[in-house]
Short mmCIF file of C-alpha atoms in Angstrom, two decimals:
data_model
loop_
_atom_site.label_atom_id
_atom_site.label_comp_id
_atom_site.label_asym_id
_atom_site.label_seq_id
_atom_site.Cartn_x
_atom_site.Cartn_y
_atom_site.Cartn_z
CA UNK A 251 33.13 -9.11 149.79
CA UNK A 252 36.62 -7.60 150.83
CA UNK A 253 39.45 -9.87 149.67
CA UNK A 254 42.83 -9.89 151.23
CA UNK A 255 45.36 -12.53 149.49
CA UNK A 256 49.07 -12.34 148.83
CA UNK A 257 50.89 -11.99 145.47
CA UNK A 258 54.40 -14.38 144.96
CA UNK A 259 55.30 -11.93 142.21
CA UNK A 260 59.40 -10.70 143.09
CA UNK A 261 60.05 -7.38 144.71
CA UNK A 262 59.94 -4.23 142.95
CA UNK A 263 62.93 -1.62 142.47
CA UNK A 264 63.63 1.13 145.20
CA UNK A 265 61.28 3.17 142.38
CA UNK A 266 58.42 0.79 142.43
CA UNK A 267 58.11 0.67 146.76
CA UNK A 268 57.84 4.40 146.33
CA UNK A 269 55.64 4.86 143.98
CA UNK A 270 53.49 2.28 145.79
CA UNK A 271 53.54 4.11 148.32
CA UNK A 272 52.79 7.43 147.16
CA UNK A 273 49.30 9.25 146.38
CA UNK A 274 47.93 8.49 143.23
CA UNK A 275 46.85 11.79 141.06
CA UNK A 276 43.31 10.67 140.65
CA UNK A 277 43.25 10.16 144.88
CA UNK A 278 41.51 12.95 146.41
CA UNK A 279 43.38 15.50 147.97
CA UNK A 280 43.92 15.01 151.97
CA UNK A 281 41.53 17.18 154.53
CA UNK A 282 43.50 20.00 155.84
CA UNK A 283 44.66 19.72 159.57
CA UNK A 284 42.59 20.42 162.59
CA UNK A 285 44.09 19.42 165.41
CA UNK A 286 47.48 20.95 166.26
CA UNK A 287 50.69 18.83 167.68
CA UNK A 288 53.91 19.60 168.04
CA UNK A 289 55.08 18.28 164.52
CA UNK A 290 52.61 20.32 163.29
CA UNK A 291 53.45 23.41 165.00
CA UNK A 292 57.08 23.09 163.67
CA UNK A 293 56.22 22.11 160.36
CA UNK A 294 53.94 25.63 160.13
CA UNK A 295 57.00 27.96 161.88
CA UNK A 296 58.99 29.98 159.72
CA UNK A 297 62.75 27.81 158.66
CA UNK A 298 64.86 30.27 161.06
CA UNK A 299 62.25 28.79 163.99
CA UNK A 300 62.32 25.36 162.67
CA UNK A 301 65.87 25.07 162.93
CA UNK A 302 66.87 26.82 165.66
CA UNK A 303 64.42 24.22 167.38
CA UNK A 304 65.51 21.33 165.60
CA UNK A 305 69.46 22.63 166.77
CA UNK A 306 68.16 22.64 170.66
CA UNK A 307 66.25 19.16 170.35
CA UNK A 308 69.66 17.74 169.02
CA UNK A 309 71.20 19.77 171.68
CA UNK A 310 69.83 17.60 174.55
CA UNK A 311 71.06 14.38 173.49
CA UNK A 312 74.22 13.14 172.41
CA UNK A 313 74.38 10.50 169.58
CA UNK A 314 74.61 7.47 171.90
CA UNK A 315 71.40 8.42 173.47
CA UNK A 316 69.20 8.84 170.17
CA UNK A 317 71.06 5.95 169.42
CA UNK A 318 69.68 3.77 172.08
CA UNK A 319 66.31 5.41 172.09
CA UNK A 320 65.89 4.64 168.24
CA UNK A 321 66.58 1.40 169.23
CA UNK A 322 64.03 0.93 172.20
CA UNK A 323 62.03 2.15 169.76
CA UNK A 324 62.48 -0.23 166.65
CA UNK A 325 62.24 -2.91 169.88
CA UNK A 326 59.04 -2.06 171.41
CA UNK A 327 57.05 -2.05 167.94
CA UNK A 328 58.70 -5.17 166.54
CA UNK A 329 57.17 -6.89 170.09
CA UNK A 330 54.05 -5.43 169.78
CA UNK A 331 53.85 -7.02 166.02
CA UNK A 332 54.81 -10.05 167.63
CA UNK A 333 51.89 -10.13 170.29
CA UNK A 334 48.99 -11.75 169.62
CA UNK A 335 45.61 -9.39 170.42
CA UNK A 336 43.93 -12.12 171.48
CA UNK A 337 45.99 -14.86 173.69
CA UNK A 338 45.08 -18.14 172.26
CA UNK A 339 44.56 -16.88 168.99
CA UNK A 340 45.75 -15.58 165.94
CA UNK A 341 48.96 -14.79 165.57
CA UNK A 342 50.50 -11.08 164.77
CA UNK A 343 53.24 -12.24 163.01
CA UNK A 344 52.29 -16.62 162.20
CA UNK A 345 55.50 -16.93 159.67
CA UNK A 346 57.79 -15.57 161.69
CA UNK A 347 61.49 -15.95 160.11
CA UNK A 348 59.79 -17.19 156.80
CA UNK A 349 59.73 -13.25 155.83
CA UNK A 350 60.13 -12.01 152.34
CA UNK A 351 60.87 -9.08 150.23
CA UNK A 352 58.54 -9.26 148.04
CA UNK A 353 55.35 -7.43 146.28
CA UNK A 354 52.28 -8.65 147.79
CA UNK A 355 48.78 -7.71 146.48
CA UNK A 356 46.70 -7.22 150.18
CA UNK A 357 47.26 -4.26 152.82
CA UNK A 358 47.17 -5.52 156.49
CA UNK A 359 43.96 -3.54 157.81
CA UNK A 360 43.40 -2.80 161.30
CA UNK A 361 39.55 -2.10 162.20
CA UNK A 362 37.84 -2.87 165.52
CA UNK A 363 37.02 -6.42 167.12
CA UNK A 364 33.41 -6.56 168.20
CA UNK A 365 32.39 -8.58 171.59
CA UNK A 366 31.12 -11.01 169.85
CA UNK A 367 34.02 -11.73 167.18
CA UNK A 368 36.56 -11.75 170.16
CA UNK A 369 34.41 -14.04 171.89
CA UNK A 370 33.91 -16.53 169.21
CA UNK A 371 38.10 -16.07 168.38
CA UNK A 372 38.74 -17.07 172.05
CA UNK A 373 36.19 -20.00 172.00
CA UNK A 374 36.94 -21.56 168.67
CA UNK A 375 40.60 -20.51 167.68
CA UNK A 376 41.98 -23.08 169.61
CA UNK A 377 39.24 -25.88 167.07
CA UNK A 378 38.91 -24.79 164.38
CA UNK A 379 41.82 -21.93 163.49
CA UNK A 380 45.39 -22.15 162.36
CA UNK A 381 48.72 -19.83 162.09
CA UNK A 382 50.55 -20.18 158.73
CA UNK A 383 53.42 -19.97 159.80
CA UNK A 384 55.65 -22.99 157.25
CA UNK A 385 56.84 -25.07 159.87
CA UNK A 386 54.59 -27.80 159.19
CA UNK A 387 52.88 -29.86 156.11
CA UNK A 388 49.20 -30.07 157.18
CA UNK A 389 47.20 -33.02 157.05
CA UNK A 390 43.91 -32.26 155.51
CA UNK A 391 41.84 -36.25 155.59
CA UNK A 392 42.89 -35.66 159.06
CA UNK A 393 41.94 -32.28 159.67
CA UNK A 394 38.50 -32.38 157.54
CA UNK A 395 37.39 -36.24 158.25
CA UNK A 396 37.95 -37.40 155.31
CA UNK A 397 36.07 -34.51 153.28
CA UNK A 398 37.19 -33.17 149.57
CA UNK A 399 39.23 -29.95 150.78
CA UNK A 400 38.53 -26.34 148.76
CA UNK A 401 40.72 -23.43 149.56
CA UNK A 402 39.36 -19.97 149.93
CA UNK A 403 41.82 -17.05 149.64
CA UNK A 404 40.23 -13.65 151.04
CA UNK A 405 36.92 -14.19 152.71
CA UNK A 406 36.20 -10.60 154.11
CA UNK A 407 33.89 -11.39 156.72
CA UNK A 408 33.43 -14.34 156.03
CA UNK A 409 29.45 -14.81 155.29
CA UNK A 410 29.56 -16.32 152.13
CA UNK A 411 32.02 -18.27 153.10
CA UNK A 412 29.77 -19.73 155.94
CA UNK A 413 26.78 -20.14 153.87
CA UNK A 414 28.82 -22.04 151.47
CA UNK A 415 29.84 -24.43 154.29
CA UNK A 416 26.04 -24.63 155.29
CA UNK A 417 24.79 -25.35 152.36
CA UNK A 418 27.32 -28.40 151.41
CA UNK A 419 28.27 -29.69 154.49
CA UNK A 420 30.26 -32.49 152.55
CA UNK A 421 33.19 -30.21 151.10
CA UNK A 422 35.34 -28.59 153.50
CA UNK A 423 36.42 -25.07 153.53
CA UNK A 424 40.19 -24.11 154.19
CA UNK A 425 39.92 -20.07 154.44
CA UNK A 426 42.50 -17.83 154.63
CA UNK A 427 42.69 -14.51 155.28
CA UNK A 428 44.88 -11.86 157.35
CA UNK A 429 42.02 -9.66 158.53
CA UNK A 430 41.01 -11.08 162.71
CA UNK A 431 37.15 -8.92 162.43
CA UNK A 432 36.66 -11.28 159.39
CA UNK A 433 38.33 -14.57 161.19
CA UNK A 434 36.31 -13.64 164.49
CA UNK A 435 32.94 -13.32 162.19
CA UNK A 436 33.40 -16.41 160.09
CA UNK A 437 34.09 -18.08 163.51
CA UNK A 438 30.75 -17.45 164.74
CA UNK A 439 28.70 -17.61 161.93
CA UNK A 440 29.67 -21.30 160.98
CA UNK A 441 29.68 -22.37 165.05
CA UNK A 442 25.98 -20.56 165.00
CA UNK A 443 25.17 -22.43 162.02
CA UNK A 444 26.33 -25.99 163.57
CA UNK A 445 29.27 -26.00 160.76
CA UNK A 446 32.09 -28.44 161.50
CA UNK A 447 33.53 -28.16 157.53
CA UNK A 448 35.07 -25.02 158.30
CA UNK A 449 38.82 -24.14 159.05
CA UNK A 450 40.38 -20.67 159.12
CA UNK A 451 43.58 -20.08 158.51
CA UNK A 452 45.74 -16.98 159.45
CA UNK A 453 48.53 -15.58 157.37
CA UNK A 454 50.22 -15.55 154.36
CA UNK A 455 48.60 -17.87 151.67
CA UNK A 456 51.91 -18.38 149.69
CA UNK A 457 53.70 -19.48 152.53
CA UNK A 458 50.08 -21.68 152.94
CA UNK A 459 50.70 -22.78 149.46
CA UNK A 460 54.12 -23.49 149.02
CA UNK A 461 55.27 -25.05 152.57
CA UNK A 462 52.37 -26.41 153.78
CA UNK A 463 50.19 -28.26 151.53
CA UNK A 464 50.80 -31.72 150.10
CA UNK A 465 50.80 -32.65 146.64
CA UNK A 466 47.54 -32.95 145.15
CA UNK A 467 46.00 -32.39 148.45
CA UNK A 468 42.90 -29.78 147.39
CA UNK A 469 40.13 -30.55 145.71
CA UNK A 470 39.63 -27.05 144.40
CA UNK A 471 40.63 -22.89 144.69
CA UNK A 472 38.61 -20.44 145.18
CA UNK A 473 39.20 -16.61 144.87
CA UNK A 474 36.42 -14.27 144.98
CA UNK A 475 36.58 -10.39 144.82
CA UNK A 476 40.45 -10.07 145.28
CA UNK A 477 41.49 -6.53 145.31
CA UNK A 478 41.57 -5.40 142.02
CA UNK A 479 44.69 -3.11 141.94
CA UNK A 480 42.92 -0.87 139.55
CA UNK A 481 45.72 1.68 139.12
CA UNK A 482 48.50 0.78 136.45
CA UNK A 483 51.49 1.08 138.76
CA UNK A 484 50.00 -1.52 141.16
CA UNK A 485 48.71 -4.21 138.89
CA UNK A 486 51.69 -6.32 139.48
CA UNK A 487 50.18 -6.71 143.01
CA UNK A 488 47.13 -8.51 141.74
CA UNK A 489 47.06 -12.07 142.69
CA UNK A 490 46.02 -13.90 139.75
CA UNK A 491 49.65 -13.94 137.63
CA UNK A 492 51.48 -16.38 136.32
CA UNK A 493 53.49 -17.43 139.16
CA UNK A 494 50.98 -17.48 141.68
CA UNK A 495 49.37 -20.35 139.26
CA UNK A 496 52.25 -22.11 139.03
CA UNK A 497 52.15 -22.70 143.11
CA UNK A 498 48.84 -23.63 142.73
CA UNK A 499 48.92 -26.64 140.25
CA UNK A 500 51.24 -28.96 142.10
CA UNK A 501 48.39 -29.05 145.21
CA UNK A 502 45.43 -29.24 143.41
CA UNK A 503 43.77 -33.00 142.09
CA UNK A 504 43.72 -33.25 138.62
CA UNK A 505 40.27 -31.94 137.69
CA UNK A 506 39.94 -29.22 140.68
CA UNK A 507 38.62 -26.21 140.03
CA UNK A 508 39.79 -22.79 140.11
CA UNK A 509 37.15 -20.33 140.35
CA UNK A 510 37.93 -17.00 140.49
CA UNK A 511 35.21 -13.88 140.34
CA UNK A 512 35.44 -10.14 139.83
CA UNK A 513 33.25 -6.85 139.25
CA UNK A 514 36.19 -5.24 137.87
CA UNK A 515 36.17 -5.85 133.96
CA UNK A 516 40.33 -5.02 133.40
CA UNK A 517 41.33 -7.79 135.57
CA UNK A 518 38.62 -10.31 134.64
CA UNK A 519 40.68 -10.08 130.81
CA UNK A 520 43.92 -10.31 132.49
CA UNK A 521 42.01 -13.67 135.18
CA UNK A 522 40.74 -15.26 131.40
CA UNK A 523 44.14 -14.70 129.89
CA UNK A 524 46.60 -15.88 132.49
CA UNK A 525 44.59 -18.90 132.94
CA UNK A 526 43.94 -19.43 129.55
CA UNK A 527 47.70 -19.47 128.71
CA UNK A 528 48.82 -21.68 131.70
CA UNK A 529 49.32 -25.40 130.70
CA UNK A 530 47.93 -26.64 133.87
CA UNK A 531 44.46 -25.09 133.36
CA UNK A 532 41.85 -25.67 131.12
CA UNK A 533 38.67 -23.41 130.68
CA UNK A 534 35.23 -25.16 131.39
CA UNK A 535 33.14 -22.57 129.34
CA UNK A 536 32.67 -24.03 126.13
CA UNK A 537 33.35 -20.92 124.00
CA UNK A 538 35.99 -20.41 125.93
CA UNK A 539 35.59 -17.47 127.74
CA UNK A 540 33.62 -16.67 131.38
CA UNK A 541 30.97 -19.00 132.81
CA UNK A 542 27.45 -17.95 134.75
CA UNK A 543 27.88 -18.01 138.15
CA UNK A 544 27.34 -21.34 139.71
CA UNK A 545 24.51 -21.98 142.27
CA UNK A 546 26.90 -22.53 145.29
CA UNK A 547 28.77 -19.25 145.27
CA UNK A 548 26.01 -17.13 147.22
CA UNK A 549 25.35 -13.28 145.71
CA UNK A 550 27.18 -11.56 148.49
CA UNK A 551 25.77 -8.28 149.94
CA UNK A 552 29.21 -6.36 148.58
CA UNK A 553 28.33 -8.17 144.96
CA UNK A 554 24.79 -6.88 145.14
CA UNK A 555 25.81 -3.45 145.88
CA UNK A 556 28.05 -3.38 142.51
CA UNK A 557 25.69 -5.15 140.64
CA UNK A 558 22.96 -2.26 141.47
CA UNK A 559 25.61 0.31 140.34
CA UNK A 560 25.65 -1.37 137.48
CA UNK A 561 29.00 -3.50 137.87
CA UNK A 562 29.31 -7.02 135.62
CA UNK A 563 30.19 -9.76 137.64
CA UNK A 564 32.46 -12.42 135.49
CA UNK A 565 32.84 -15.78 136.76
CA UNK A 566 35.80 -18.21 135.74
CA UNK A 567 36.81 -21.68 136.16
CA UNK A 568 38.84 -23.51 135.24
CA UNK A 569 39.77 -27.19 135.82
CA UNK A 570 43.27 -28.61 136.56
CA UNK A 571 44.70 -30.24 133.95
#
């Protein structure tokens, strides 16, 4: 199960964004080119070709025209982030102004929309999905009926997240994610399944959590299989800190339940020990340390893969205090 939720942590230095965004040295090494464009064919000339070209490009515009065609440029893709893909639903771009510079621990992915996904995003955005975009404070006893109200952050495509709903049709689901395959999928599997506890929400969780929830308004959190950020330079992307807790607590009921669960062993420790050293929380495992995994979370296709390679699968939760 692919996870995709957002990290409050501040931004990093100029130094941190590019390291980020650099290779790592364990990363294999890129394919070599084979195709041929006309960057490429530059890049490969010898420097007295490269720059004579360069010099003749330059040549045959002035400075006001780059100018203006750098901006055209800048213009046209900040539109087409702006557009939705599909009109009526999701949003490109749901926040809008509410922007920020700061680390975040997903990577916007763009893969391809089946028929079916767009079809169910066309027919059910406009019921049962939702743009984050902080200009409102939802109403959840509205929204749900009346129903206790769990938050999901990062459901992939979603089909754990609709069995969930099927099997306990009194609790609903709030699910977030930034990733339209997976809100298209989720769509159709709960609407196939004759779930109404289901809501999916598009955008930046933060934003979700810190403009647009009401006090005490969630019944419980759920995180499962965030991205792990295994390298050491990007674990300040990983969403389970400190801070990110510290949005949480003020919308959850006293007694909700975080539950958080990983396959990756380094940031289970860090899960157990930033929730064990927040006030808020309080472990539910007796010893203190993980718990078995409950009945209701499902054993996901993606959790069954790592558990045949031989993965450990730690479970936490943790009520609010």
């Amino acid at each position: 199960m692919s996870e995709q939720p957002l990290n409050p942590s501040p931004a990093g230095s100029p130094d941190d964004a590019a390291a980020d965004a650099g290779p790592a040295a364990s990363e294999p090494t890129a394919p070599a080119r084979t195709g041929s464009t006309a960057a490429d064919a530059l890049s490969d000339a010898p420097a007295a070709d490269a720059a004579d070209a360069a010099s003749a490009a330059k040549a045959d515009l002035s400075a006001e025209e780059a100018a203006a065609l750098r901006a055209a440029s800048f213009e046209r893709a900040r539109r087409l982030r702006q557009e939705p893909r599909f009109p009526g639903g999701p949003a490109a771009d749901p926040a809008g102004s509410h922007h920020e510079r700061r680390i975040r621990s997903f990577q916007p992915r763009r893969s391809r929309v089946t028929t079916g996904q767009q079809e169910s995003l066309e027919r059910l955005w406009p019921k049962w999905g939702l743009d984050i975009d902080g200009k409102r404070v939802l109403d959840l006893t509205e929204m749900f009926g009346g129903l206790p109200v769990v938050l999901e952050i990062g459901f992939g495509m979603g089909e754990a997240t609709a069995q969930m709903a099927a099997d306990d049709p009194g609790t609903g689901i709030l699910a977030v994610d930034v990733h339209t395959p997976g809100q298209g999928n989720l769509l159709g599997l709960a609407d196939r399944a004759g779930s109404t506890n289901v809501r999916v929400a598009n955008g930046d969780a933060i934003i979700l959590l810190r403009e647009m929830l009401a006090p005490e308004s969630l019944d419980g959190l759920r995180v499962y299989f965030p991205d792990p950020w295994p390298k050491a330079r990007h674990h300040k992307r990983r969403l389970i800190q400190p801070e990110f807790l510290d949005l949480v607590a003020p919308v959850l009921k006293p007694g909700a339940i975080v539950h958080c669960a990983t396959d990756w062993e380094p940031y289970a420790e860090q899960m157990l020990e930033v929730l064990t050293a927040h006030p808020r929380f309080e472990n539910t495992a007796a010893d203190g340390g993980y718990a078995p995994r409950p009945a209701f979370r499902p054993l996901t296709r993606f959790e069954g893969q790592g558990l045949d390679k031989g993965h450990v699968v730690h479970d936490l939760l943790f009520a609010r205090v």
